[in-house]
């Protein structure tokens, strides 16, 4: 029977005429010269699964005439690589590499051991068992740091607990298997078929996005950090509140709950009620035409729009910022009140109310 051999990169593609009872190990030897991979360092992937037993014939794995298999280099052992985790692509990318943990050294065992230690009677190899694998990462800070860098989603699930880690691990394995099946489908597809061309273009786009993200992680990692919003401490009617400075908001806004705490509800003019539209809609209860905001030692007159169901207590909008000629100085991390010269520090992230944090 004729079997087609290729690689994930697609730069190797050749056919072999072999017998169905040929052992997998002999098949690897036949592929070695054309694939450019030595037989003892080669893994054969068929329909998303790694064929593990070199003594079994090809018929055992249900490989038949016209099938396509993938040849790839085995994951390096932990003794020859600085990282035991095989993935150097961020988690969640469609083109994630095969999640093969066979190279991870489990505490108390030798690398590459074929022992049968597992949890719950599972027949997994120790280095493939989620419970053992999780314990290994938790006991090795260096490998845990690598996991956080290479696969942050899996690292987060690991820290949450065994059930979350097992679920995330299974999901990523399924994602990889689906990608392998898609690549095999594309290799077998008619190149003039419109649907095949669409899938090929989607795959190219995914790989471009993955490459772009890898480049960003390497050369511009700060872009993946969270940025907290700009808040200052102030007082309204003598009541301390944390105000969100938002130059993109047209008006200064106060929530109905904050208005009640600051005892200004008796000043709300309901004739200004209506609907506020932006990212979603909210009901406008009314307007306080004149109130005093204390920032530092300065008392600044301002008007407020009162919104029902607003999560943020108080939002300093563009009307107030322009009226008092305010400047947002990000170098010194301060809000400068132009009319008085007062400089007020923006709050640190730990000082911002949790329900007001945006990333």
Coordinates of C-alpha atoms in Angstrom, one line a residue:
X1 CA 0.0 0.0 0.0
X2 CA 1.1 3.6 -0.6
X3 CA 1.4 5.9 2.4
X4 CA 2.1 9.7 2.2
X5 CA 4.5 11.1 4.8
X6 CA 4.7 14.8 5.5
X7 CA 5.6 17.2 8.4
X8 CA 3.6 19.9 10.2
X9 CA 5.5 22.6 8.4
X10 CA 4.6 21.0 5.1
X11 CA 8.1 21.3 3.6
X12 CA 8.6 17.5 3.4
X13 CA 6.2 15.5 1.3
X14 CA 6.9 12.0 -0.1
X15 CA 5.2 8.6 -0.7
X16 CA 6.3 5.2 0.5
X17 CA 5.1 1.8 -0.8
X18 CA 5.0 -0.5 2.3
X19 CA 3.3 -3.6 3.5
X20 CA 0.4 -3.3 6.0
X21 CA 2.2 -5.7 8.3
X22 CA 5.4 -3.6 8.4
X23 CA 6.3 -2.7 12.0
X24 CA 6.1 0.9 13.0
X25 CA 9.8 0.9 13.9
X26 CA 10.8 -0.4 10.4
X27 CA 8.4 2.2 8.9
X28 CA 10.3 5.0 10.8
X29 CA 13.6 3.7 9.4
X30 CA 12.2 3.8 5.9
X31 CA 11.1 7.4 6.5
X32 CA 14.3 8.6 8.1
X33 CA 16.3 9.6 5.1
X34 CA 13.5 11.5 3.3
X35 CA 12.1 13.1 6.4
X36 CA 15.6 14.1 7.6
X37 CA 14.8 12.7 11.1
X38 CA 16.6 9.7 12.6
X39 CA 14.3 6.8 13.4
X40 CA 15.0 6.8 17.1
X41 CA 14.2 10.5 17.3
X42 CA 11.0 10.3 15.2
X43 CA 7.3 10.4 16.2
X44 CA 4.6 9.3 13.7
X45 CA 1.3 11.1 14.1
X46 CA -1.8 9.6 12.6
X47 CA -5.3 11.3 12.8
X48 CA -4.1 13.5 15.7
X49 CA -2.6 10.6 17.8
X50 CA 1.0 9.7 18.4
X51 CA 1.8 6.1 17.5
X52 CA 3.8 4.8 20.4
X53 CA 4.6 1.1 20.0
X54 CA 7.3 0.5 17.4
X55 CA 6.7 -3.3 17.5
X56 CA 3.1 -3.0 16.3
X57 CA 2.4 -3.3 12.5
X58 CA 0.9 -0.4 10.6
X59 CA -2.4 -2.4 10.3
X60 CA -2.7 -2.3 14.1
X61 CA -3.0 1.5 13.8
X62 CA -5.6 1.2 10.9
X63 CA -3.3 2.9 8.4
X64 CA -4.5 2.0 4.9
X65 CA -3.9 2.8 1.3
X66 CA -3.7 6.5 0.5
X67 CA -3.5 7.7 4.1
X68 CA -1.3 10.6 5.2
X69 CA 0.9 10.5 8.4
X70 CA 3.0 13.2 10.0
X71 CA 6.6 12.7 10.9
X72 CA 8.1 15.0 13.6
X73 CA 11.0 15.1 16.0
X74 CA 10.3 13.8 19.5
X75 CA 10.1 16.4 22.3
X76 CA 13.6 16.9 23.8
X77 CA 14.2 15.3 27.3
X78 CA 14.6 17.6 30.3
X79 CA 18.2 16.7 30.6
X80 CA 19.0 18.3 27.2
X81 CA 16.7 21.3 27.2
X82 CA 16.3 24.3 29.5
X83 CA 12.6 23.8 29.4
X84 CA 10.7 20.5 30.0
X85 CA 7.5 22.1 28.7
X86 CA 7.3 21.4 25.0
X87 CA 5.3 24.4 23.9
X88 CA 6.9 27.8 23.2
X89 CA 3.7 29.2 21.7
X90 CA 1.2 31.1 23.9
X91 CA -1.9 29.2 25.0
X92 CA -5.1 29.5 23.1
X93 CA -3.5 30.0 19.7
X94 CA -5.1 27.8 17.0
X95 CA -1.7 26.5 15.8
X96 CA -0.5 25.4 19.3
X97 CA 2.1 22.6 19.2
X98 CA 1.3 19.0 20.4
X99 CA 0.9 18.9 24.1
X100 CA 3.2 15.9 24.7
X101 CA 4.4 15.8 28.3
X102 CA 6.4 12.6 28.0
X103 CA 9.7 14.6 28.4
X104 CA 8.8 16.0 31.8
X105 CA 10.8 14.5 34.6
X106 CA 8.4 13.4 37.4
X107 CA 9.8 13.8 40.9
X108 CA 10.9 10.4 42.2
X109 CA 11.2 8.8 38.8
X110 CA 13.8 8.7 36.0
X111 CA 13.4 10.6 32.8
X112 CA 11.8 8.5 30.2
X113 CA 10.6 5.9 32.7
X114 CA 7.8 3.7 31.5
X115 CA 6.5 3.1 35.0
X116 CA 2.8 2.7 35.7
X117 CA 2.3 5.2 38.5
X118 CA -0.9 7.1 38.1
X119 CA -3.9 8.4 40.1
X120 CA -7.3 6.8 40.2
X121 CA -6.2 3.6 38.4
X122 CA -5.5 5.5 35.2
X123 CA -3.3 3.7 32.7
X124 CA -1.6 7.0 31.7
X125 CA 2.2 7.2 31.9
X126 CA 3.2 9.1 35.0
X127 CA 4.4 12.2 33.0
X128 CA 1.0 12.3 31.2
X129 CA -1.2 12.0 34.4
X130 CA -2.7 15.4 35.2
X131 CA -2.3 14.9 39.0
X132 CA 1.3 13.8 38.8
X133 CA 2.1 16.5 36.2
X134 CA 0.5 19.2 38.4
X135 CA 2.4 18.1 41.5
X136 CA 5.6 18.2 39.4
X137 CA 5.0 21.8 38.3
X138 CA 4.0 22.9 41.8
X139 CA 7.2 21.4 43.3
X140 CA 9.5 23.0 40.7
X141 CA 9.4 26.8 40.6
X142 CA 11.5 27.0 37.5
X143 CA 9.3 24.9 35.4
X144 CA 6.2 26.7 36.9
X145 CA 7.7 30.0 35.7
X146 CA 8.2 28.5 32.2
X147 CA 4.7 27.3 32.2
X148 CA 3.3 30.7 33.1
X149 CA 5.4 32.2 30.2
X150 CA 4.6 29.6 27.6
X151 CA 1.1 28.6 28.5
X152 CA -0.5 31.2 30.9
X153 CA -4.1 29.7 30.5
X154 CA -2.8 26.3 31.6
X155 CA -0.8 27.8 34.4
X156 CA -3.9 29.6 35.7
X157 CA -5.9 26.4 35.6
X158 CA -3.2 24.5 37.4
X159 CA -3.2 27.1 40.3
X160 CA -7.0 26.8 40.6
X161 CA -7.0 23.1 41.3
X162 CA -6.7 19.6 39.8
X163 CA -10.1 19.6 38.2
X164 CA -9.5 22.9 36.4
X165 CA -6.0 21.8 35.3
X166 CA -7.3 18.4 33.9
X167 CA -10.1 20.2 32.0
X168 CA -7.8 22.8 30.5
X169 CA -5.2 20.1 29.6
X170 CA -7.9 18.0 27.8
X171 CA -9.2 21.0 26.0
X172 CA -5.8 22.0 24.7
X173 CA -5.1 18.4 23.6
X174 CA -8.4 18.3 21.7
X175 CA -7.6 21.6 20.1
X176 CA -4.2 20.3 18.9
X177 CA -5.8 17.1 17.6
X178 CA -8.4 19.1 15.7
X179 CA -5.6 21.2 14.2
X180 CA -3.8 18.0 13.1
X181 CA -7.0 16.7 11.5
X182 CA -7.5 20.0 9.7
X183 CA -4.0 19.9 8.3
X184 CA -4.4 16.3 7.1
X185 CA -7.7 17.3 5.5
X186 CA -6.0 20.2 3.7
X187 CA -3.3 17.9 2.4
X188 CA -5.9 15.6 0.9
X189 CA -8.2 18.3 -0.4
X190 CA -8.5 19.2 -4.1
X191 CA -6.4 22.4 -4.5
X192 CA -9.1 23.8 -6.9
X193 CA -11.9 23.3 -4.4
X194 CA -13.3 26.7 -3.1
X195 CA -13.9 25.3 0.4
X196 CA -10.4 24.0 0.6
X197 CA -9.0 27.3 -0.5
X198 CA -11.0 29.1 2.2
X199 CA -9.7 26.7 4.9
X200 CA -6.2 27.1 3.7
X201 CA -6.5 30.9 3.8
X202 CA -8.0 30.6 7.4
X203 CA -5.0 28.5 8.4
X204 CA -2.5 31.0 6.9
X205 CA -4.3 33.8 8.8
X206 CA -4.2 31.9 12.1
X207 CA -0.5 31.2 11.7
X208 CA 0.2 34.8 10.8
X209 CA -1.7 35.9 14.0
X210 CA 0.3 33.3 16.1
X211 CA 3.6 34.6 14.7
X212 CA 2.5 38.2 15.3
X213 CA 1.7 37.4 18.9
X214 CA 4.9 35.5 19.5
X215 CA 6.8 38.5 18.1
X216 CA 4.9 40.8 20.4
X217 CA 5.6 38.6 23.4
X218 CA 9.3 38.6 22.7
X219 CA 9.9 42.3 21.7
X220 CA 6.9 44.1 23.3
X221 CA 5.8 42.0 26.3
X222 CA 4.5 45.1 28.2
X223 CA 1.6 45.3 25.7
X224 CA 0.1 42.2 27.5
X225 CA 0.1 43.8 30.9
X226 CA -3.1 45.2 32.4
X227 CA -3.5 49.0 32.7
X228 CA -5.6 50.4 35.5
X229 CA -7.7 53.5 35.0
X230 CA -7.0 57.0 36.4
X231 CA -8.7 57.8 39.7
X232 CA -8.2 60.5 42.3
X233 CA -9.4 61.1 45.8
X234 CA -11.9 64.0 46.2
X235 CA -14.9 65.1 48.2
X236 CA -18.4 66.0 47.2
X237 CA -20.4 67.9 49.8
X238 CA -17.8 66.8 52.4
X239 CA -18.1 63.1 51.6
X240 CA -14.8 61.4 50.4
X241 CA -15.1 59.5 47.1
X242 CA -12.8 58.1 44.5
X243 CA -13.4 59.8 41.2
X244 CA -12.7 58.3 37.8
X245 CA -11.0 60.8 35.5
X246 CA -12.4 60.3 32.0
X247 CA -11.5 62.8 29.3
X248 CA -13.6 60.8 26.8
X249 CA -16.9 61.5 28.7
X250 CA -18.7 64.6 27.7
X251 CA -20.3 65.3 31.1
X252 CA -19.4 64.8 34.7
X253 CA -21.5 61.9 36.1
X254 CA -22.6 60.7 39.5
X255 CA -24.4 57.5 40.4
X256 CA -27.7 57.7 42.2
X257 CA -26.2 55.7 45.1
X258 CA -23.3 58.2 45.4
X259 CA -25.8 61.1 45.2
X260 CA -27.7 59.6 48.2
X261 CA -24.5 59.1 50.2
X262 CA -23.4 62.7 49.5
X263 CA -26.8 64.1 50.4
X264 CA -27.4 65.9 47.1
X265 CA -30.6 64.1 46.0
X266 CA -32.7 67.1 47.1
X267 CA -30.8 69.2 44.4
X268 CA -31.6 66.8 41.5
X269 CA -33.6 68.5 38.7
X270 CA -35.8 65.8 37.2
X271 CA -36.6 68.0 34.2
X272 CA -33.2 66.8 32.8
X273 CA -34.2 63.1 33.0
X274 CA -33.7 61.0 29.9
X275 CA -31.6 58.2 28.4
X276 CA -27.8 58.3 28.2
X277 CA -26.5 56.4 25.2
X278 CA -22.9 55.2 24.7
X279 CA -21.6 51.7 25.3
X280 CA -25.1 50.6 26.2
X281 CA -27.9 52.8 27.6
X282 CA -28.7 54.1 31.1
X283 CA -31.5 56.1 32.6
X284 CA -30.7 59.8 33.5
X285 CA -32.5 60.7 36.7
X286 CA -31.7 64.3 36.5
X287 CA -29.0 67.0 37.0
X288 CA -27.4 68.8 39.9
X289 CA -26.8 72.2 38.4
X290 CA -24.2 73.4 40.9
X291 CA -22.1 71.3 43.4
X292 CA -18.7 71.7 44.9
X293 CA -15.9 69.2 44.3
X294 CA -13.0 69.4 46.7
X295 CA -9.7 68.3 45.2
X296 CA -6.9 68.8 47.7
X297 CA -7.4 72.2 49.2
X298 CA -9.3 73.5 46.2
X299 CA -13.1 73.8 45.9
X300 CA -14.2 73.6 42.3
X301 CA -17.8 74.3 41.2
X302 CA -19.3 71.7 38.8
X303 CA -22.5 70.2 37.6
X304 CA -23.4 66.5 37.7
X305 CA -25.6 64.2 35.6
X306 CA -27.2 61.6 37.9
X307 CA -27.5 58.1 36.4
X308 CA -29.5 55.2 37.7
X309 CA -27.7 51.9 38.1
X310 CA -24.3 53.5 37.4
X311 CA -21.5 51.2 38.8
X312 CA -18.9 54.0 39.2
X313 CA -19.6 56.5 42.0
X314 CA -18.3 59.6 40.3
X315 CA -16.8 60.3 36.9
X316 CA -15.0 63.6 36.1
X317 CA -15.9 64.3 32.5
X318 CA -14.6 66.7 29.9
X319 CA -16.9 69.5 30.9
X320 CA -15.3 69.8 34.3
X321 CA -11.8 69.1 33.0
X322 CA -12.0 71.9 30.4
X323 CA -13.7 74.4 32.7
X324 CA -10.8 74.2 35.2
X325 CA -8.1 73.7 32.5
X326 CA -7.0 70.3 33.8
X327 CA -4.0 68.4 32.5
X328 CA -3.4 64.7 32.7
X329 CA 0.3 64.3 33.4
X330 CA 1.2 60.6 32.9
X331 CA 4.9 61.2 33.3
X332 CA 4.4 62.4 36.9
X333 CA 1.2 60.5 37.3
X334 CA -0.8 63.5 38.5
X335 CA -3.9 65.5 37.6
X336 CA -3.0 69.2 37.3
X337 CA -5.7 71.7 38.0
X338 CA -4.8 74.5 35.6
X339 CA -6.9 77.3 37.3
X340 CA -5.2 76.7 40.7
X341 CA -2.0 74.9 40.0
X342 CA -3.0 72.0 42.3
X343 CA -1.3 68.6 41.5
X344 CA -3.2 65.5 42.6
X345 CA -1.7 62.1 42.5
X346 CA -3.6 59.4 40.6
X347 CA -4.4 56.4 42.8
X348 CA -2.5 53.2 42.8
X349 CA -4.2 50.0 41.5
X350 CA -4.7 48.6 45.0
X351 CA -6.6 51.8 46.0
X352 CA -9.2 51.5 43.2
X353 CA -12.5 49.8 44.1
X354 CA -12.5 46.3 42.8
X355 CA -15.8 46.8 40.9
X356 CA -14.3 49.8 39.2
X357 CA -11.2 48.1 37.7
X358 CA -11.0 47.9 34.0
X359 CA -8.3 46.1 32.0

